[in-house]
Structure formats: structure tokens, C-alpha cells
Amino acid sequence: MASLSHFLIITVLFIVPFFSCCVNAQLSANFYARTCPTLPTIVRNAMRQAVSREGRMAASILRLFFHDCFVNGCDASILLDDTTTFTGEKNAFPNRNSARGFEVIDTIKTRVEAACNATVSCADILALAARDGVVLLGGTSWTVALGRRDARTASQTDANNQLPSPFANLATLISNFAAKGLTATDMTVLSGGHTLGQSQCSSFKTRIYNETNIDPAFATTRKRTCPASGGDTNLAPFDITPNRFDNEYYKALVARRGLLHSDQELFNGGSQDALVRTYSNDVAAFTRDFAAAMVKMSAISPLTGTNGEIRKNCRLVN
């Protein structure tokens, strides 16, 4: 999700140490097997209902999870509301008026609390919901290790500084992921999260009006709903199947139809061209590698043990 920033998305600056992605020794797929055995079913059913109402919601939840993990780890800090005495991450530039799906997480949390009071973290709920949304739209499943706890803090500053720009170049994207212990391959496959969802006009306006490595017909089409002036919140899909998890995103890049500058940077005469072409021709390879990369990303700096807390309400610290 090489743009994983301010639209579905998915991509991010990473400032935690290189080894942070692997600090997950206390996470386990069976963490709630005894204390909340119905958790997977509750999350899956709620996501099925949400995605049935609005297919885009799977992309929105996936983006929430990326934006959570990329700012100081997968700790549900993105879910915290601002208050008179607390500034969260929801109004950071990459999230303001674009991060969505909070009500879905609230619904899941309410149902989980009814079944298993004060047991399951919001961070784990978000991790499961992101996986289930992908699966519901045709993606490959992966095992979600559980046992994260919820942050008591958030950082709007870090969200502003750590989530990469949709205007980032390839070298910057690779550097951002490397700083988090993620490889260039991880970056390219996680950017494939843009096979789902849409982006706001403000994020791709410069590309469709000013850049030359773009299919002219595609640029013309996008300009119809993204005027040179105004229309900043108008939406356009990342690829032609925004509600199906497939490899059309990579096919679009090969055809110079990447929506964001940071998308097209993956296929622009650089080091990732060969991998993008591989994924454009082999959907099974993409979905397999995406699942593996999600496992890796999901392990970024979790709070475990006695660190953090189990929030009663995902929007507020206890």
C-alpha cells in the first residue's frame, strides 16, 4: 500500500527500530481460545454485514489497520477520539475526513464485550476485521496472531510525519519501509491493498493534470470527476474492480493507469518493475504474498503483557 496514507490505502513511514516487526513472541492465534472462543465468529459476522451494506468498507477497515500499525505499532491508537484533554490521530492530515469505518469497529466491540467482557483488545479486533474484509472480497486468508493490548496514548504528530505521502517517490517509499524492517518486496505487495477502495481527488489531481507517465485516456476519464480546481473530496477507484481483491491494481500500473503518483512509482523503470509485472500476470502469487506480508506487518510493535490496557470503549482510554 505504498500510499497507505490518505486514501485506502496503505503505506507508511516507519520510525520504530528495524527489529520492531518481529517483537511478537507473546502473540498467539489461540490467545482467546479459552477466554473468548466466539471472537472470530463475532468479528466475521459483523464484517460480513458491514461489507454487504457497503463493499468499500473492507477497504476502509484495511486502511484503518495500516494507519494504526504504521504509527507506533498495531495498538489501536488510531481509534481514539480527540477530547478537551487528549489529541488523537484521527485529525492528522492523512486521516482527517478520510479515515472511516470506526462505527464498524464500535459495533464489533459492543458485541465482543457482551460475549467476553473486558477481555479482547480493540487492536486485536481491528487486526481480525482487516483480515476478514479482505477474505470477504476474494482475498486469501492468513492467521492473525492475537494478544495485542491497546495504547493509552496517540500521536497526531507521528501520524503526520510517519504516514507516507501519495506523492512520494520510489526511493522514499523503499526507505520508509526499510526503516520499519520491511523490504521493498513487502512495500510493493502491501501497496496491492489498493486493489480495494478509492482515493480522494486531492491525492491524485497533480498526477492526472501534470504527469506524463500516465495513459492519456485514463487521465481524461479521471479528470471528469476531479476538476483542476475544486472537487477535492470526489472519489475514484484505484482499479477497475474496487470491491474485488484481485490483481487489477498491478495490471493498471503496467498500463500506466496508477491512480496515485506513489502507485505508479512501483512501475516506472525502477527496481520494482519486474515484481509488479509478475503480480499483474499471477494473481495467486500476489494474494499469497499479500497474506504473508500482512502477517509480518501485523506484528509491528504490539503492546503485550501488562503494557497498555484492554479498552472498554475503543474511542476512549479507560
Coordinates of C-alpha atoms in Angstrom, one line a residue:
M1 CA 0.0 0.0 0.0
A2 CA 2.5 2.3 -1.0
S3 CA 0.3 5.1 -0.4
L4 CA -1.2 3.7 2.5
S5 CA -1.6 7.0 3.8
H6 CA -4.6 9.1 2.9
F7 CA -6.9 7.1 1.0
L8 CA -7.5 3.5 1.3
I9 CA -4.5 2.6 1.4
I10 CA -1.9 1.8 2.6
T11 CA 1.7 2.8 3.0
V12 CA 3.6 4.4 5.6
L13 CA 6.6 5.8 7.1
F14 CA 8.2 3.8 9.8
I15 CA 10.3 5.1 12.6
V16 CA 10.4 2.2 15.0
P17 CA 13.6 0.2 15.1
F18 CA 14.3 -2.4 12.5
F19 CA 13.5 -5.3 14.7
S20 CA 10.2 -3.9 15.8
C21 CA 8.3 -6.0 13.2
C22 CA 9.4 -9.2 15.0
V23 CA 8.5 -8.4 18.6
N24 CA 5.6 -10.7 18.7
A25 CA 6.7 -13.5 20.9
Q26 CA 3.7 -13.1 23.1
L27 CA 1.1 -13.1 20.3
S28 CA -0.7 -16.3 19.5
A29 CA -3.5 -17.3 17.2
N30 CA -5.1 -19.1 20.2
F31 CA -4.8 -16.3 22.6
Y32 CA -8.5 -16.1 23.3
A33 CA -9.3 -19.7 22.7
R34 CA -10.5 -20.1 26.4
T35 CA -11.4 -16.6 27.4
C36 CA -13.4 -15.6 24.3
P37 CA -13.9 -18.6 21.9
T38 CA -16.6 -16.9 19.9
L39 CA -14.4 -13.9 19.0
P40 CA -13.6 -15.0 15.4
T41 CA -17.3 -15.7 14.6
I42 CA -18.4 -12.4 16.1
V43 CA -15.9 -10.4 14.0
R44 CA -16.6 -12.3 10.9
N45 CA -20.3 -12.0 11.1
A46 CA -20.1 -8.2 11.8
M47 CA -17.7 -7.7 8.9
R48 CA -20.0 -9.7 6.6
Q49 CA -22.9 -7.5 7.5
A50 CA -20.8 -4.3 7.0
V51 CA -19.3 -5.3 3.7
S52 CA -22.8 -6.5 2.5
R53 CA -24.1 -3.0 3.2
E54 CA -21.1 -1.3 1.6
G55 CA -18.4 -3.1 -0.3
R56 CA -16.0 -0.2 0.2
M57 CA -16.0 -0.9 3.9
A58 CA -13.5 -3.7 3.6
A59 CA -11.0 -1.2 2.1
S60 CA -11.7 1.3 4.8
I61 CA -11.1 -1.2 7.6
L62 CA -7.9 -2.4 5.9
R63 CA -6.7 1.2 5.6
L64 CA -7.5 1.8 9.3
F65 CA -5.4 -1.2 10.3
F66 CA -2.4 0.0 8.1
H67 CA -2.7 3.5 9.5
D68 CA -2.8 2.1 13.0
C69 CA 0.3 -0.2 12.6
F70 CA 2.4 2.3 10.8
V71 CA 2.2 4.9 13.6
N72 CA 3.9 3.4 16.7
G73 CA 2.7 -0.1 16.1
C74 CA -0.6 -2.0 16.0
D75 CA -2.1 -0.6 19.2
A76 CA -5.5 0.8 18.2
S77 CA -4.2 4.4 18.8
I78 CA -6.0 5.4 15.6
L79 CA -9.3 4.6 17.1
L80 CA -9.0 7.2 20.0
D81 CA -11.2 10.3 19.7
D82 CA -9.9 13.7 20.5
T83 CA -11.2 15.2 23.7
T84 CA -10.6 18.5 25.5
T85 CA -7.6 17.0 27.2
F86 CA -6.4 14.5 24.6
T87 CA -5.3 14.8 20.9
G88 CA -5.6 11.6 18.9
E89 CA -4.6 10.7 15.4
K90 CA -8.0 11.0 13.6
N91 CA -7.4 14.6 12.7
A92 CA -3.8 14.1 11.4
F93 CA -3.7 15.2 7.8
P94 CA -3.6 11.6 6.3
N95 CA -6.6 10.6 8.4
R96 CA -8.8 13.8 8.5
N97 CA -12.0 13.4 6.6
S98 CA -10.7 10.2 5.0
A99 CA -10.2 7.5 7.7
R100 CA -13.5 5.7 8.1
G101 CA -15.1 2.5 9.5
F102 CA -14.9 3.5 13.2
E103 CA -18.6 2.7 13.7
V104 CA -18.0 -0.8 12.4
I105 CA -15.3 -1.4 15.0
D106 CA -17.6 0.1 17.6
T107 CA -20.3 -2.4 16.7
I108 CA -17.9 -5.3 16.8
K109 CA -16.5 -4.2 20.2
T110 CA -20.0 -3.9 21.6
R111 CA -20.8 -7.5 20.6
V112 CA -17.5 -8.8 21.8
E113 CA -18.0 -7.1 25.2
A114 CA -21.4 -8.7 25.5
A115 CA -19.8 -12.1 25.0
C116 CA -16.5 -11.6 26.7
N117 CA -16.4 -8.6 29.0
A118 CA -13.1 -6.7 29.4
T119 CA -11.1 -9.4 27.6
V120 CA -10.4 -8.6 23.9
S121 CA -8.4 -5.5 22.8
C122 CA -9.6 -3.1 20.2
A123 CA -6.2 -3.7 18.5
D124 CA -7.0 -7.3 18.0
I125 CA -10.5 -6.6 16.8
L126 CA -9.1 -4.3 14.2
A127 CA -6.5 -6.9 13.1
L128 CA -9.2 -9.6 12.7
A129 CA -11.6 -7.2 10.9
A130 CA -9.0 -6.2 8.4
R131 CA -8.3 -9.8 7.5
D132 CA -11.9 -10.7 7.3
G133 CA -12.7 -7.8 5.0
V134 CA -10.0 -8.9 2.5
V135 CA -11.3 -12.5 2.6
L136 CA -14.9 -11.4 2.1
L137 CA -13.9 -9.7 -1.2
G138 CA -12.0 -12.7 -2.5
G139 CA -8.5 -12.4 -0.9
T140 CA -6.5 -15.2 0.6
S141 CA -6.8 -15.6 4.4
W142 CA -4.0 -15.5 6.9
T143 CA -3.5 -16.4 10.5
V144 CA -3.9 -13.5 12.8
A145 CA -1.8 -13.7 15.9
L146 CA -3.6 -12.2 18.9
G147 CA -2.7 -10.8 22.3
R148 CA -2.2 -7.1 21.5
R149 CA -3.2 -4.6 24.1
D150 CA -4.5 -1.1 23.5
A151 CA -2.4 2.1 23.7
R152 CA -3.3 4.7 26.3
T153 CA -1.7 7.3 24.1
A154 CA -1.7 8.5 20.5
S155 CA 0.4 10.9 18.4
Q156 CA -1.1 13.2 15.8
T157 CA 2.5 14.5 15.2
D158 CA 3.7 11.0 14.4
A159 CA 0.7 10.3 12.2
N160 CA 1.5 13.4 10.2
N161 CA 5.2 12.6 10.0
Q162 CA 5.2 8.8 9.6
L163 CA 2.4 8.1 7.1
P164 CA 3.9 8.4 3.6
S165 CA 2.6 10.8 1.1
P166 CA 0.7 9.8 -2.1
F167 CA 3.3 12.0 -3.8
A168 CA 6.3 10.0 -2.6
N169 CA 8.9 8.6 -5.0
L170 CA 10.1 5.1 -5.1
A171 CA 13.4 5.7 -3.1
T172 CA 11.4 7.4 -0.3
L173 CA 8.9 4.6 -0.2
I174 CA 11.6 1.9 0.0
S175 CA 13.4 3.9 2.7
N176 CA 10.3 4.3 4.7
F177 CA 9.5 0.6 4.7
A178 CA 13.2 -0.4 5.4
A179 CA 13.2 1.8 8.5
K180 CA 10.4 -0.5 9.8
G181 CA 12.1 -3.8 8.9
L182 CA 10.0 -4.3 5.8
T183 CA 11.6 -4.9 2.4
A184 CA 11.0 -3.3 -0.9
T185 CA 9.1 -6.5 -1.8
D186 CA 6.9 -6.1 1.3
M187 CA 6.3 -2.5 0.2
T188 CA 5.2 -3.5 -3.3
V189 CA 2.9 -6.3 -2.2
L190 CA 1.3 -4.3 0.6
S191 CA 0.7 -1.5 -1.8
G192 CA -1.5 -4.0 -3.6
G193 CA -4.1 -3.3 -0.9
H194 CA -5.1 -0.6 -3.3
T195 CA -6.8 -3.3 -5.3
L196 CA -9.6 -2.3 -3.0
G197 CA -11.2 1.0 -2.4
Q198 CA -11.0 4.6 -3.7
S199 CA -8.9 7.7 -3.3
Q200 CA -9.9 11.4 -3.0
C201 CA -9.3 13.7 -5.9
S202 CA -6.8 15.8 -3.9
S203 CA -4.5 12.9 -3.7
F204 CA -4.2 12.3 -7.5
K205 CA -5.1 15.7 -9.0
T206 CA -1.4 16.6 -9.6
R207 CA -0.8 13.3 -11.3
I208 CA -3.7 13.4 -13.8
Y209 CA -3.0 17.1 -14.8
N210 CA 0.8 17.3 -14.6
E211 CA 2.5 14.0 -15.1
T212 CA 3.5 12.3 -18.3
N213 CA 3.9 8.7 -17.3
I214 CA 0.1 8.2 -17.5
D215 CA -2.2 6.8 -20.1
P216 CA -3.9 9.8 -21.7
A217 CA -7.3 8.1 -21.9
F218 CA -7.1 7.2 -18.2
A219 CA -6.2 10.8 -17.3
T220 CA -9.1 12.1 -19.3
T221 CA -11.5 9.8 -17.6
R222 CA -10.3 10.8 -14.1
K223 CA -10.5 14.5 -14.9
R224 CA -14.2 14.1 -15.5
T225 CA -14.8 13.8 -11.7
C226 CA -11.6 15.5 -10.5
P227 CA -11.5 19.1 -11.8
A228 CA -8.4 21.1 -11.8
S229 CA -10.0 23.4 -9.2
G230 CA -12.3 22.1 -6.5
G231 CA -13.8 18.7 -6.1
D232 CA -11.0 17.6 -3.7
T233 CA -13.1 15.0 -1.9
N234 CA -14.5 13.4 -5.1
L235 CA -13.7 9.7 -5.2
A236 CA -12.2 7.5 -7.9
P237 CA -11.3 3.8 -7.7
F238 CA -7.7 2.6 -7.6
D239 CA -8.5 0.0 -10.2
I240 CA -11.5 -1.2 -12.3
T241 CA -12.7 -3.7 -9.6
P242 CA -12.6 -1.7 -6.3
N243 CA -14.7 -4.2 -4.5
R244 CA -12.8 -7.4 -5.5
F245 CA -9.5 -8.4 -4.2
D246 CA -7.6 -9.3 -7.3
N247 CA -4.5 -8.2 -9.3
E248 CA -6.2 -5.5 -11.4
Y249 CA -4.2 -2.9 -9.5
Y250 CA -0.9 -4.2 -10.9
K251 CA -2.4 -4.5 -14.4
A252 CA -3.3 -0.9 -14.1
L253 CA 0.3 0.0 -13.1
V254 CA 1.7 -1.8 -16.2
A255 CA -0.8 0.1 -18.3
R256 CA 0.3 3.4 -16.8
R257 CA -3.0 3.8 -15.1
G258 CA -1.8 4.0 -11.5
L259 CA -4.1 6.5 -9.7
L260 CA -1.6 7.9 -7.3
H261 CA 1.9 9.1 -8.0
S262 CA 3.2 6.7 -5.4
D263 CA 1.3 3.9 -7.1
Q264 CA 2.9 4.5 -10.5
E265 CA 6.3 4.8 -8.9
L266 CA 6.2 1.0 -8.4
F267 CA 6.3 0.6 -12.2
N268 CA 8.2 3.4 -13.7
G269 CA 11.6 2.0 -14.8
G270 CA 12.7 1.1 -11.3
S271 CA 13.6 -1.8 -9.1
Q272 CA 10.0 -3.0 -8.6
D273 CA 9.0 -3.2 -12.2
A274 CA 9.7 -7.0 -12.5
L275 CA 7.7 -7.8 -9.4
V276 CA 4.8 -5.6 -10.5
R277 CA 4.7 -7.4 -13.8
T278 CA 4.8 -10.8 -12.1
Y279 CA 1.8 -9.9 -9.9
S280 CA 0.0 -8.5 -12.9
N281 CA 0.2 -11.9 -14.5
D282 CA -0.2 -14.1 -11.5
V283 CA -3.0 -13.3 -9.1
A284 CA -2.2 -16.4 -7.0
A285 CA 1.3 -15.2 -6.3
F286 CA 0.0 -11.7 -5.3
T287 CA -2.6 -13.0 -2.9
R288 CA -0.2 -15.5 -1.4
D289 CA 2.5 -12.9 -0.9
F290 CA 0.0 -10.3 0.4
A291 CA -1.2 -12.6 3.1
A292 CA 2.4 -13.3 4.2
A293 CA 3.2 -9.6 4.2
M294 CA 0.2 -8.8 6.3
V295 CA 1.3 -11.3 8.9
K296 CA 4.7 -9.5 9.0
M297 CA 3.1 -6.1 9.2
S298 CA 0.6 -7.1 11.8
A299 CA 3.5 -7.8 14.2
I300 CA 4.8 -4.3 14.3
S301 CA 5.5 -3.2 17.9
P302 CA 2.5 -4.7 19.7
L303 CA 1.8 -3.9 23.3
T304 CA 1.7 -7.1 25.2
G305 CA 1.7 -8.4 28.8
T306 CA 1.0 -5.6 31.2
N307 CA 1.7 -2.8 28.7
G308 CA -1.3 -0.8 27.6
E309 CA -4.8 -1.8 28.5
I310 CA -8.0 -3.5 27.3
R311 CA -10.2 -0.6 26.4
K312 CA -13.9 -0.8 27.3
N313 CA -14.7 1.7 24.5
C314 CA -12.3 1.7 21.5
R315 CA -12.7 5.5 21.3
L316 CA -11.6 6.3 24.8
V317 CA -8.9 5.2 27.2
N318 CA -10.2 3.6 30.4

